[in-house]
Amino acid sequence: MTQKEDIQKAVEVMRSGGVILYPTDTVWGIGCDATNAEAVAKVFKIKQRDDSKAMICLVDSTVRLERYVRNVPEVAWQVLEYATKPTTVILDNAVNLAQNLIAEDGSIAMRITSEPFSKELCYRFQKPIVSTSVNISGMPPAQNFTDIAPELLEMADYVCFSRRNEHKPHAPSCIIKIKEDGEITFIRK
């Protein structure tokens, strides 16, 4: 299967409300349409995670990020521009996303990916994609495809083929909370 075919299949599954497992710019992710509350609920169920715990959304560009966060603070653009590794920013005033994905305080965690597969997947999907690590909540994340537990593979509607043969260390993203007034808090370095 070509990468183009893999992405096309993943996009079809997400458009129909399904859940995918896919390689990202960090660890392998569980993904779905971030605007579809039913799909988001499926991801919480797979992770066995309380839906009060927020999940990250992946986008392909600053333009896409701006469609889902009202009033991105200037300091957030600076953080993203100068980040040397994948960086997730938690921003206030999330809009146009599934309500069960938005934190109680109205914030959302967003990351702009530059990794070729996940960037193309986000571009082709044209909406944010949920990107939470492939694991049961509290367990180590799947750094590579071979780390994914068989029961999680069975729960997904589609498992991407790209980068399955990769065997190298991957780490979760740095997470920085940036309030509307520009206040910065490091959540995970």
mmCIF file of N, CA and C in Angstrom, residues 22-153:
data_model
loop_
_atom_site.group_PDB
_atom_site.id
_atom_site.type_symbol
_atom_site.label_atom_id
_atom_site.label_comp_id
_atom_site.label_asym_id
_atom_site.label_seq_id
_atom_site.Cartn_x
_atom_site.Cartn_y
_atom_site.Cartn_z
ATOM 1 N N TYR A 22 -2.278 5.771 14.107
ATOM 2 C CA TYR A 22 -1.400 6.332 13.080
ATOM 3 C C TYR A 22 -0.106 6.873 13.673
ATOM 4 N N PRO A 23 0.960 6.899 12.847
ATOM 5 C CA PRO A 23 2.222 7.454 13.316
ATOM 6 C C PRO A 23 2.155 8.983 13.284
ATOM 7 N N THR A 24 2.749 9.618 14.277
ATOM 8 C CA THR A 24 2.743 11.083 14.346
ATOM 9 C C THR A 24 4.175 11.601 14.425
ATOM 10 N N ASP A 25 4.298 12.869 14.726
ATOM 11 C CA ASP A 25 5.610 13.490 14.912
ATOM 12 C C ASP A 25 6.224 13.113 16.261
ATOM 13 N N THR A 26 5.466 12.398 17.079
ATOM 14 C CA THR A 26 5.970 11.929 18.376
ATOM 15 C C THR A 26 5.751 10.417 18.432
ATOM 16 N N VAL A 27 4.895 9.946 19.312
ATOM 17 C CA VAL A 27 4.585 8.516 19.430
ATOM 18 C C VAL A 27 3.404 8.168 18.509
ATOM 19 N N TRP A 28 3.050 6.877 18.416
ATOM 20 C CA TRP A 28 1.863 6.497 17.641
ATOM 21 C C TRP A 28 0.628 7.063 18.327
ATOM 22 N N GLY A 29 -0.356 7.472 17.516
ATOM 23 C CA GLY A 29 -1.531 8.111 18.068
ATOM 24 C C GLY A 29 -2.827 7.392 17.757
ATOM 25 N N ILE A 30 -3.805 7.593 18.632
ATOM 26 C CA ILE A 30 -5.186 7.215 18.357
ATOM 27 C C ILE A 30 -5.829 8.485 17.830
ATOM 28 N N GLY A 31 -6.451 8.396 16.671
ATOM 29 C CA GLY A 31 -7.002 9.598 16.067
ATOM 30 C C GLY A 31 -8.434 9.456 15.612
ATOM 31 N N CYS A 32 -9.077 10.606 15.492
ATOM 32 C CA CYS A 32 -10.433 10.681 14.951
ATOM 33 C C CYS A 32 -10.702 12.135 14.603
ATOM 34 N N ASP A 33 -11.855 12.379 14.028
ATOM 35 C CA ASP A 33 -12.308 13.726 13.689
ATOM 36 C C ASP A 33 -12.540 14.494 14.999
ATOM 37 N N ALA A 34 -11.771 15.537 15.203
ATOM 38 C CA ALA A 34 -11.863 16.315 16.442
ATOM 39 C C ALA A 34 -13.140 17.147 16.527
ATOM 40 N N THR A 35 -13.939 17.146 15.460
ATOM 41 C CA THR A 35 -15.209 17.877 15.501
ATOM 42 C C THR A 35 -16.393 16.937 15.719
ATOM 43 N N ASN A 36 -16.135 15.634 15.828
ATOM 44 C CA ASN A 36 -17.189 14.627 15.942
ATOM 45 C C ASN A 36 -17.214 14.075 17.378
ATOM 46 N N ALA A 37 -18.211 14.492 18.156
ATOM 47 C CA ALA A 37 -18.295 14.106 19.573
ATOM 48 C C ALA A 37 -18.401 12.592 19.764
ATOM 49 N N GLU A 38 -19.122 11.898 18.887
ATOM 50 C CA GLU A 38 -19.242 10.441 19.014
ATOM 51 C C GLU A 38 -17.902 9.758 18.787
ATOM 52 N N ALA A 39 -17.145 10.221 17.806
ATOM 53 C CA ALA A 39 -15.825 9.652 17.538
ATOM 54 C C ALA A 39 -14.881 9.925 18.710
ATOM 55 N N VAL A 40 -14.942 11.127 19.262
ATOM 56 C CA VAL A 40 -14.112 11.479 20.421
ATOM 57 C C VAL A 40 -14.460 10.566 21.597
ATOM 58 N N ALA A 41 -15.746 10.298 21.797
ATOM 59 C CA ALA A 41 -16.177 9.405 22.881
ATOM 60 C C ALA A 41 -15.595 8.004 22.698
ATOM 61 N N LYS A 42 -15.501 7.537 21.450
ATOM 62 C CA LYS A 42 -14.895 6.226 21.174
ATOM 63 C C LYS A 42 -13.430 6.203 21.618
ATOM 64 N N VAL A 43 -12.722 7.292 21.364
ATOM 65 C CA VAL A 43 -11.304 7.362 21.743
ATOM 66 C C VAL A 43 -11.170 7.309 23.264
ATOM 67 N N PHE A 44 -12.013 8.050 23.983
ATOM 68 C CA PHE A 44 -11.977 7.995 25.454
ATOM 69 C C PHE A 44 -12.216 6.565 25.932
ATOM 70 N N LYS A 45 -13.144 5.870 25.282
ATOM 71 C CA LYS A 45 -13.465 4.490 25.662
ATOM 72 C C LYS A 45 -12.271 3.561 25.407
ATOM 73 N N ILE A 46 -11.646 3.690 24.247
ATOM 74 C CA ILE A 46 -10.479 2.859 23.919
ATOM 75 C C ILE A 46 -9.362 3.074 24.933
ATOM 76 N N LYS A 47 -9.130 4.329 25.295
ATOM 77 C CA LYS A 47 -8.053 4.660 26.242
ATOM 78 C C LYS A 47 -8.426 4.326 27.678
ATOM 79 N N GLN A 48 -9.714 4.032 27.909
ATOM 80 C CA GLN A 48 -10.217 3.824 29.264
ATOM 81 C C GLN A 48 -9.862 5.043 30.118
ATOM 82 N N ARG A 49 -10.172 6.193 29.557
ATOM 83 C CA ARG A 49 -9.785 7.464 30.151
ATOM 84 C C ARG A 49 -11.004 8.283 30.506
ATOM 85 N N ASP A 50 -10.948 8.928 31.638
ATOM 86 C CA ASP A 50 -12.005 9.828 32.078
ATOM 87 C C ASP A 50 -12.118 10.967 31.065
ATOM 88 N N ASP A 51 -13.326 11.273 30.624
ATOM 89 C CA ASP A 51 -13.456 12.311 29.602
ATOM 90 C C ASP A 51 -13.244 13.727 30.134
ATOM 91 N N SER A 52 -12.894 13.855 31.413
ATOM 92 C CA SER A 52 -12.529 15.181 31.918
ATOM 93 C C SER A 52 -11.054 15.467 31.640
ATOM 94 N N LYS A 53 -10.298 14.436 31.229
ATOM 95 C CA LYS A 53 -8.894 14.631 30.865
ATOM 96 C C LYS A 53 -8.822 15.003 29.395
ATOM 97 N N ALA A 54 -8.187 16.115 29.103
ATOM 98 C CA ALA A 54 -8.125 16.624 27.732
ATOM 99 C C ALA A 54 -7.222 15.772 26.848
ATOM 100 N N MET A 55 -7.465 15.847 25.541
ATOM 101 C CA MET A 55 -6.614 15.184 24.558
ATOM 102 C C MET A 55 -6.098 16.232 23.582
ATOM 103 N N ILE A 56 -5.015 15.897 22.916
ATOM 104 C CA ILE A 56 -4.369 16.792 21.959
ATOM 105 C C ILE A 56 -5.022 16.671 20.587
ATOM 106 N N CYS A 57 -5.038 17.784 19.855
ATOM 107 C CA CYS A 57 -5.446 17.802 18.451
ATOM 108 C C CYS A 57 -4.232 18.138 17.599
ATOM 109 N N LEU A 58 -4.135 17.475 16.468
ATOM 110 C CA LEU A 58 -3.042 17.707 15.536
ATOM 111 C C LEU A 58 -3.590 18.453 14.325
ATOM 112 N N VAL A 59 -2.855 19.466 13.873
ATOM 113 C CA VAL A 59 -3.212 20.202 12.660
ATOM 114 C C VAL A 59 -1.962 20.347 11.796
ATOM 115 N N ASP A 60 -2.179 20.740 10.547
ATOM 116 C CA ASP A 60 -1.079 20.827 9.599
ATOM 117 C C ASP A 60 -0.518 22.237 9.421
ATOM 118 N N SER A 61 -1.179 23.257 9.975
ATOM 119 C CA SER A 61 -0.733 24.625 9.701
ATOM 120 C C SER A 61 -1.252 25.615 10.742
ATOM 121 N N THR A 62 -0.624 26.785 10.754
ATOM 122 C CA THR A 62 -1.079 27.861 11.636
ATOM 123 C C THR A 62 -2.477 28.321 11.229
ATOM 124 N N VAL A 63 -2.755 28.319 9.934
ATOM 125 C CA VAL A 63 -4.071 28.731 9.434
ATOM 126 C C VAL A 63 -5.150 27.812 10.009
ATOM 127 N N ARG A 64 -4.895 26.511 9.995
ATOM 128 C CA ARG A 64 -5.874 25.560 10.520
ATOM 129 C C ARG A 64 -6.041 25.769 12.028
ATOM 130 N N LEU A 65 -4.950 25.972 12.745
ATOM 131 C CA LEU A 65 -5.034 26.192 14.196
ATOM 132 C C LEU A 65 -5.947 27.383 14.499
ATOM 133 N N GLU A 66 -5.813 28.448 13.733
ATOM 134 C CA GLU A 66 -6.608 29.663 13.978
ATOM 135 C C GLU A 66 -8.111 29.458 13.783
ATOM 136 N N ARG A 67 -8.522 28.428 13.053
ATOM 137 C CA ARG A 67 -9.945 28.153 12.853
ATOM 138 C C ARG A 67 -10.586 27.538 14.090
ATOM 139 N N TYR A 68 -9.751 27.051 15.026
ATOM 140 C CA TYR A 68 -10.275 26.302 16.170
ATOM 141 C C TYR A 68 -9.930 26.928 17.525
ATOM 142 N N VAL A 69 -9.242 28.062 17.492
ATOM 143 C CA VAL A 69 -8.929 28.807 18.714
ATOM 144 C C VAL A 69 -9.175 30.283 18.432
ATOM 145 N N ARG A 70 -10.023 30.886 19.246
ATOM 146 C CA ARG A 70 -10.315 32.308 19.096
ATOM 147 C C ARG A 70 -9.225 33.099 19.812
ATOM 148 N N ASN A 71 -8.597 34.032 19.134
ATOM 149 C CA ASN A 71 -7.592 34.940 19.725
ATOM 150 C C ASN A 71 -6.352 34.208 20.249
ATOM 151 N N VAL A 72 -5.548 33.671 19.344
ATOM 152 C CA VAL A 72 -4.286 33.032 19.734
ATOM 153 C C VAL A 72 -3.329 34.124 20.198
ATOM 154 N N PRO A 73 -2.801 34.026 21.442
ATOM 155 C CA PRO A 73 -1.880 35.058 21.929
ATOM 156 C C PRO A 73 -0.580 35.084 21.112
ATOM 157 N N GLU A 74 -0.013 36.254 20.957
ATOM 158 C CA GLU A 74 1.220 36.425 20.179
ATOM 159 C C GLU A 74 2.343 35.526 20.695
ATOM 160 N N VAL A 75 2.433 35.368 22.002
ATOM 161 C CA VAL A 75 3.502 34.549 22.581
ATOM 162 C C VAL A 75 3.386 33.082 22.123
ATOM 163 N N ALA A 76 2.191 32.618 21.837
ATOM 164 C CA ALA A 76 2.007 31.237 21.348
ATOM 165 C C ALA A 76 2.684 31.062 19.991
ATOM 166 N N TRP A 77 2.549 32.077 19.127
ATOM 167 C CA TRP A 77 3.209 31.997 17.811
ATOM 168 C C TRP A 77 4.725 31.960 17.989
ATOM 169 N N GLN A 78 5.236 32.744 18.934
ATOM 170 C CA GLN A 78 6.680 32.749 19.186
ATOM 171 C C GLN A 78 7.153 31.397 19.707
ATOM 172 N N VAL A 79 6.404 30.816 20.633
ATOM 173 C CA VAL A 79 6.752 29.496 21.174
ATOM 174 C C VAL A 79 6.806 28.470 20.042
ATOM 175 N N LEU A 80 5.780 28.465 19.193
ATOM 176 C CA LEU A 80 5.721 27.493 18.102
ATOM 177 C C LEU A 80 6.830 27.724 17.075
ATOM 178 N N GLU A 81 7.138 28.977 16.804
ATOM 179 C CA GLU A 81 8.171 29.289 15.812
ATOM 180 C C GLU A 81 9.560 28.837 16.268
ATOM 181 N N TYR A 82 9.848 28.986 17.556
ATOM 182 C CA TYR A 82 11.198 28.698 18.046
ATOM 183 C C TYR A 82 11.359 27.328 18.701
ATOM 184 N N ALA A 83 10.291 26.551 18.758
ATOM 185 C CA ALA A 83 10.378 25.220 19.367
ATOM 186 C C ALA A 83 11.328 24.337 18.566
ATOM 187 N N THR A 84 12.161 23.596 19.273
ATOM 188 C CA THR A 84 13.132 22.725 18.604
ATOM 189 C C THR A 84 12.675 21.271 18.578
ATOM 190 N N LYS A 85 11.560 20.967 19.244
ATOM 191 C CA LYS A 85 10.990 19.622 19.196
ATOM 192 C C LYS A 85 9.473 19.759 19.163
ATOM 193 N N PRO A 86 8.746 18.678 18.853
ATOM 194 C CA PRO A 86 7.287 18.796 18.795
ATOM 195 C C PRO A 86 6.725 19.408 20.085
ATOM 196 N N THR A 87 5.952 20.463 19.910
ATOM 197 C CA THR A 87 5.426 21.223 21.039
ATOM 198 C C THR A 87 3.923 21.401 20.912
ATOM 199 N N THR A 88 3.223 21.015 21.959
ATOM 200 C CA THR A 88 1.777 21.184 22.048
ATOM 201 C C THR A 88 1.502 22.422 22.890
ATOM 202 N N VAL A 89 0.609 23.265 22.407
ATOM 203 C CA VAL A 89 0.214 24.437 23.184
ATOM 204 C C VAL A 89 -1.242 24.272 23.605
ATOM 205 N N ILE A 90 -1.505 24.547 24.867
ATOM 206 C CA ILE A 90 -2.870 24.542 25.383
ATOM 207 C C ILE A 90 -3.340 25.989 25.366
ATOM 208 N N LEU A 91 -4.384 26.243 24.602
ATOM 209 C CA LEU A 91 -4.849 27.609 24.389
ATOM 210 C C LEU A 91 -6.296 27.771 24.836
ATOM 211 N N ASP A 92 -6.619 28.965 25.318
ATOM 212 C CA ASP A 92 -7.978 29.297 25.734
ATOM 213 C C ASP A 92 -8.873 29.505 24.510
ATOM 214 N N ASN A 93 -10.161 29.497 24.754
ATOM 215 C CA ASN A 93 -11.175 29.861 23.761
ATOM 216 C C ASN A 93 -11.244 28.940 22.555
ATOM 217 N N ALA A 94 -11.344 27.638 22.793
ATOM 218 C CA ALA A 94 -11.512 26.667 21.706
ATOM 219 C C ALA A 94 -12.886 26.849 21.072
ATOM 220 N N VAL A 95 -12.945 26.718 19.758
ATOM 221 C CA VAL A 95 -14.204 26.831 19.016
ATOM 222 C C VAL A 95 -14.253 25.771 17.922
ATOM 223 N N ASN A 96 -15.462 25.447 17.477
ATOM 224 C CA ASN A 96 -15.682 24.572 16.321
ATOM 225 C C ASN A 96 -15.144 23.154 16.499
ATOM 226 N N LEU A 97 -15.031 22.698 17.743
ATOM 227 C CA LEU A 97 -14.565 21.349 18.049
ATOM 228 C C LEU A 97 -15.640 20.605 18.831
ATOM 229 N N ALA A 98 -15.521 19.288 18.894
ATOM 230 C CA ALA A 98 -16.453 18.496 19.694
ATOM 231 C C ALA A 98 -16.392 18.983 21.143
ATOM 232 N N GLN A 99 -17.549 19.183 21.758
ATOM 233 C CA GLN A 99 -17.598 19.709 23.128
ATOM 234 C C GLN A 99 -16.890 18.799 24.129
ATOM 235 N N ASN A 100 -16.918 17.483 23.910
ATOM 236 C CA ASN A 100 -16.274 16.563 24.853
ATOM 237 C C ASN A 100 -14.752 16.515 24.682
ATOM 238 N N LEU A 101 -14.244 17.292 23.753
ATOM 239 C CA LEU A 101 -12.800 17.402 23.565
ATOM 240 C C LEU A 101 -12.243 18.659 24.238
ATOM 241 N N ILE A 102 -13.115 19.637 24.412
ATOM 242 C CA ILE A 102 -12.711 20.916 25.005
ATOM 243 C C ILE A 102 -12.695 20.774 26.526
ATOM 244 N N ALA A 103 -11.612 21.253 27.150
ATOM 245 C CA ALA A 103 -11.483 21.176 28.609
ATOM 246 C C ALA A 103 -12.558 22.035 29.273
ATOM 247 N N GLU A 104 -12.795 21.759 30.552
ATOM 248 C CA GLU A 104 -13.827 22.494 31.299
ATOM 249 C C GLU A 104 -13.597 23.997 31.305
ATOM 250 N N ASP A 105 -12.313 24.422 31.231
ATOM 251 C CA ASP A 105 -12.010 25.856 31.225
ATOM 252 C C ASP A 105 -12.077 26.471 29.825
ATOM 253 N N GLY A 106 -12.517 25.681 28.833
ATOM 254 C CA GLY A 106 -12.662 26.195 27.467
ATOM 255 C C GLY A 106 -11.395 26.121 26.639
ATOM 256 N N SER A 107 -10.371 25.465 27.165
ATOM 257 C CA SER A 107 -9.096 25.381 26.438
ATOM 258 C C SER A 107 -9.005 24.102 25.609
ATOM 259 N N ILE A 108 -8.038 24.102 24.697
ATOM 260 C CA ILE A 108 -7.766 22.934 23.858
ATOM 261 C C ILE A 108 -6.248 22.825 23.659
ATOM 262 N N ALA A 109 -5.768 21.592 23.600
ATOM 263 C CA ALA A 109 -4.349 21.338 23.340
ATOM 264 C C ALA A 109 -4.175 21.106 21.838
ATOM 265 N N MET A 110 -3.327 21.897 21.209
ATOM 266 C CA MET A 110 -3.126 21.819 19.756
ATOM 267 C C MET A 110 -1.630 21.697 19.449
ATOM 268 N N ARG A 111 -1.324 20.911 18.413
ATOM 269 C CA ARG A 111 0.060 20.813 17.948
ATOM 270 C C ARG A 111 0.059 20.878 16.426
ATOM 271 N N ILE A 112 0.966 21.659 15.879
ATOM 272 C CA ILE A 112 1.142 21.731 14.432
ATOM 273 C C ILE A 112 2.259 20.747 14.087
ATOM 274 N N THR A 113 1.926 19.744 13.294
ATOM 275 C CA THR A 113 2.911 18.728 12.950
ATOM 276 C C THR A 113 3.673 19.102 11.677
ATOM 277 N N SER A 114 4.951 18.772 11.662
ATOM 278 C CA SER A 114 5.745 18.963 10.444
ATOM 279 C C SER A 114 6.256 17.621 9.921
ATOM 280 N N GLU A 115 5.961 16.531 10.655
ATOM 281 C CA GLU A 115 6.357 15.182 10.220
ATOM 282 C C GLU A 115 5.566 14.854 8.958
ATOM 283 N N PRO A 116 6.203 14.352 7.901
ATOM 284 C CA PRO A 116 5.531 14.206 6.599
ATOM 285 C C PRO A 116 4.223 13.414 6.595
ATOM 286 N N PHE A 117 4.152 12.253 7.240
ATOM 287 C CA PHE A 117 2.925 11.460 7.178
ATOM 288 C C PHE A 117 1.769 12.167 7.882
ATOM 289 N N SER A 118 1.970 12.552 9.138
ATOM 290 C CA SER A 118 0.869 13.160 9.897
ATOM 291 C C SER A 118 0.488 14.533 9.333
ATOM 292 N N LYS A 119 1.445 15.271 8.787
ATOM 293 C CA LYS A 119 1.136 16.569 8.180
ATOM 294 C C LYS A 119 0.236 16.378 6.951
ATOM 295 N N GLU A 120 0.584 15.405 6.104
ATOM 296 C CA GLU A 120 -0.233 15.136 4.915
ATOM 297 C C GLU A 120 -1.610 14.605 5.308
ATOM 298 N N LEU A 121 -1.662 13.762 6.337
ATOM 299 C CA LEU A 121 -2.945 13.243 6.826
ATOM 300 C C LEU A 121 -3.837 14.404 7.278
ATOM 301 N N CYS A 122 -3.290 15.318 8.067
ATOM 302 C CA CYS A 122 -4.059 16.481 8.539
ATOM 303 C C CYS A 122 -4.492 17.365 7.363
ATOM 304 N N TYR A 123 -3.580 17.563 6.417
ATOM 305 C CA TYR A 123 -3.903 18.394 5.250
ATOM 306 C C TYR A 123 -5.050 17.771 4.444
ATOM 307 N N ARG A 124 -4.975 16.494 4.199
ATOM 308 C CA ARG A 124 -6.012 15.804 3.414
ATOM 309 C C ARG A 124 -7.349 15.753 4.158
ATOM 310 N N PHE A 125 -7.289 15.645 5.484
ATOM 311 C CA PHE A 125 -8.522 15.575 6.264
ATOM 312 C C PHE A 125 -9.207 16.937 6.370
ATOM 313 N N GLN A 126 -8.416 17.994 6.360
ATOM 314 C CA GLN A 126 -8.931 19.366 6.386
ATOM 315 C C GLN A 126 -9.582 19.793 7.696
ATOM 316 N N LYS A 127 -9.353 19.031 8.759
ATOM 317 C CA LYS A 127 -9.855 19.375 10.095
ATOM 318 C C LYS A 127 -8.818 18.886 11.101
ATOM 319 N N PRO A 128 -8.918 19.338 12.357
ATOM 320 C CA PRO A 128 -8.011 18.795 13.377
ATOM 321 C C PRO A 128 -8.296 17.309 13.608
ATOM 322 N N ILE A 129 -7.239 16.590 13.933
ATOM 323 C CA ILE A 129 -7.347 15.164 14.228
ATOM 324 C C ILE A 129 -6.926 14.955 15.676
ATOM 325 N N VAL A 130 -7.739 14.223 16.432
ATOM 326 C CA VAL A 130 -7.342 13.877 17.799
ATOM 327 C C VAL A 130 -6.028 13.112 17.711
ATOM 328 N N SER A 131 -5.121 13.415 18.616
ATOM 329 C CA SER A 131 -3.821 12.745 18.641
ATOM 330 C C SER A 131 -3.444 12.451 20.081
ATOM 331 N N THR A 132 -3.937 11.341 20.577
ATOM 332 C CA THR A 132 -3.593 10.898 21.927
ATOM 333 C C THR A 132 -2.802 9.608 21.786
ATOM 334 N N SER A 133 -1.868 9.385 22.651
ATOM 335 C CA SER A 133 -0.982 8.224 22.515
ATOM 336 C C SER A 133 -1.742 6.905 22.529
ATOM 337 N N VAL A 134 -1.230 5.942 21.755
ATOM 338 C CA VAL A 134 -1.836 4.610 21.709
ATOM 339 C C VAL A 134 -1.392 3.850 22.955
ATOM 340 N N ASN A 135 -2.287 3.819 23.932
ATOM 341 C CA ASN A 135 -2.069 3.077 25.179
ATOM 342 C C ASN A 135 -3.333 3.197 26.020
ATOM 343 N N ILE A 136 -3.453 2.311 26.978
ATOM 344 C CA ILE A 136 -4.497 2.455 27.987
ATOM 345 C C ILE A 136 -4.003 3.570 28.908
ATOM 346 N N SER A 137 -4.897 4.439 29.316
ATOM 347 C CA SER A 137 -4.515 5.572 30.163
ATOM 348 C C SER A 137 -3.668 5.111 31.346
ATOM 349 N N GLY A 138 -2.524 5.777 31.544
ATOM 350 C CA GLY A 138 -1.627 5.443 32.648
ATOM 351 C C GLY A 138 -0.519 4.475 32.277
ATOM 352 N N MET A 139 -0.615 3.825 31.117
ATOM 353 C CA MET A 139 0.415 2.895 30.652
ATOM 354 C C MET A 139 1.387 3.635 29.723
ATOM 355 N N PRO A 140 2.575 3.067 29.452
ATOM 356 C CA PRO A 140 3.519 3.739 28.546
ATOM 357 C C PRO A 140 2.953 3.867 27.128
ATOM 358 N N PRO A 141 3.245 4.976 26.444
ATOM 359 C CA PRO A 141 2.763 5.153 25.071
ATOM 360 C C PRO A 141 3.519 4.245 24.094
ATOM 361 N N ALA A 142 2.869 3.918 22.982
ATOM 362 C CA ALA A 142 3.500 3.105 21.931
ATOM 363 C C ALA A 142 4.430 4.003 21.115
ATOM 364 N N GLN A 143 5.719 3.816 21.307
ATOM 365 C CA GLN A 143 6.682 4.609 20.541
ATOM 366 C C GLN A 143 6.712 4.186 19.078
ATOM 367 N N ASN A 144 6.539 2.892 18.842
ATOM 368 C CA ASN A 144 6.544 2.320 17.496
ATOM 369 C C ASN A 144 5.344 1.393 17.350
ATOM 370 N N PHE A 145 5.048 1.011 16.121
ATOM 371 C CA PHE A 145 3.914 0.129 15.849
ATOM 372 C C PHE A 145 3.994 -1.160 16.662
ATOM 373 N N THR A 146 5.186 -1.730 16.777
ATOM 374 C CA THR A 146 5.345 -3.011 17.484
ATOM 375 C C THR A 146 5.054 -2.906 18.976
ATOM 376 N N ASP A 147 4.966 -1.700 19.510
ATOM 377 C CA ASP A 147 4.662 -1.490 20.932
ATOM 378 C C ASP A 147 3.159 -1.489 21.219
ATOM 379 N N ILE A 148 2.336 -1.507 20.177
ATOM 380 C CA ILE A 148 0.886 -1.387 20.367
ATOM 381 C C ILE A 148 0.305 -2.727 20.824
ATOM 382 N N ALA A 149 -0.455 -2.681 21.907
ATOM 383 C CA ALA A 149 -1.096 -3.887 22.450
ATOM 384 C C ALA A 149 -2.126 -4.424 21.451
ATOM 385 N N PRO A 150 -2.184 -5.753 21.277
ATOM 386 C CA PRO A 150 -3.125 -6.352 20.320
ATOM 387 C C PRO A 150 -4.580 -5.919 20.517
ATOM 388 N N GLU A 151 -5.009 -5.778 21.769
ATOM 389 C CA GLU A 151 -6.411 -5.382 22.001
ATOM 390 C C GLU A 151 -6.698 -3.976 21.493
ATOM 391 N N LEU A 152 -5.689 -3.099 21.503
ATOM 392 C CA LEU A 152 -5.881 -1.748 20.975
ATOM 393 C C LEU A 152 -5.952 -1.775 19.449
ATOM 394 N N LEU A 153 -5.160 -2.646 18.826
ATOM 395 C CA LEU A 153 -5.219 -2.799 17.369
ATOM 396 C C LEU A 153 -6.618 -3.237 16.948
#
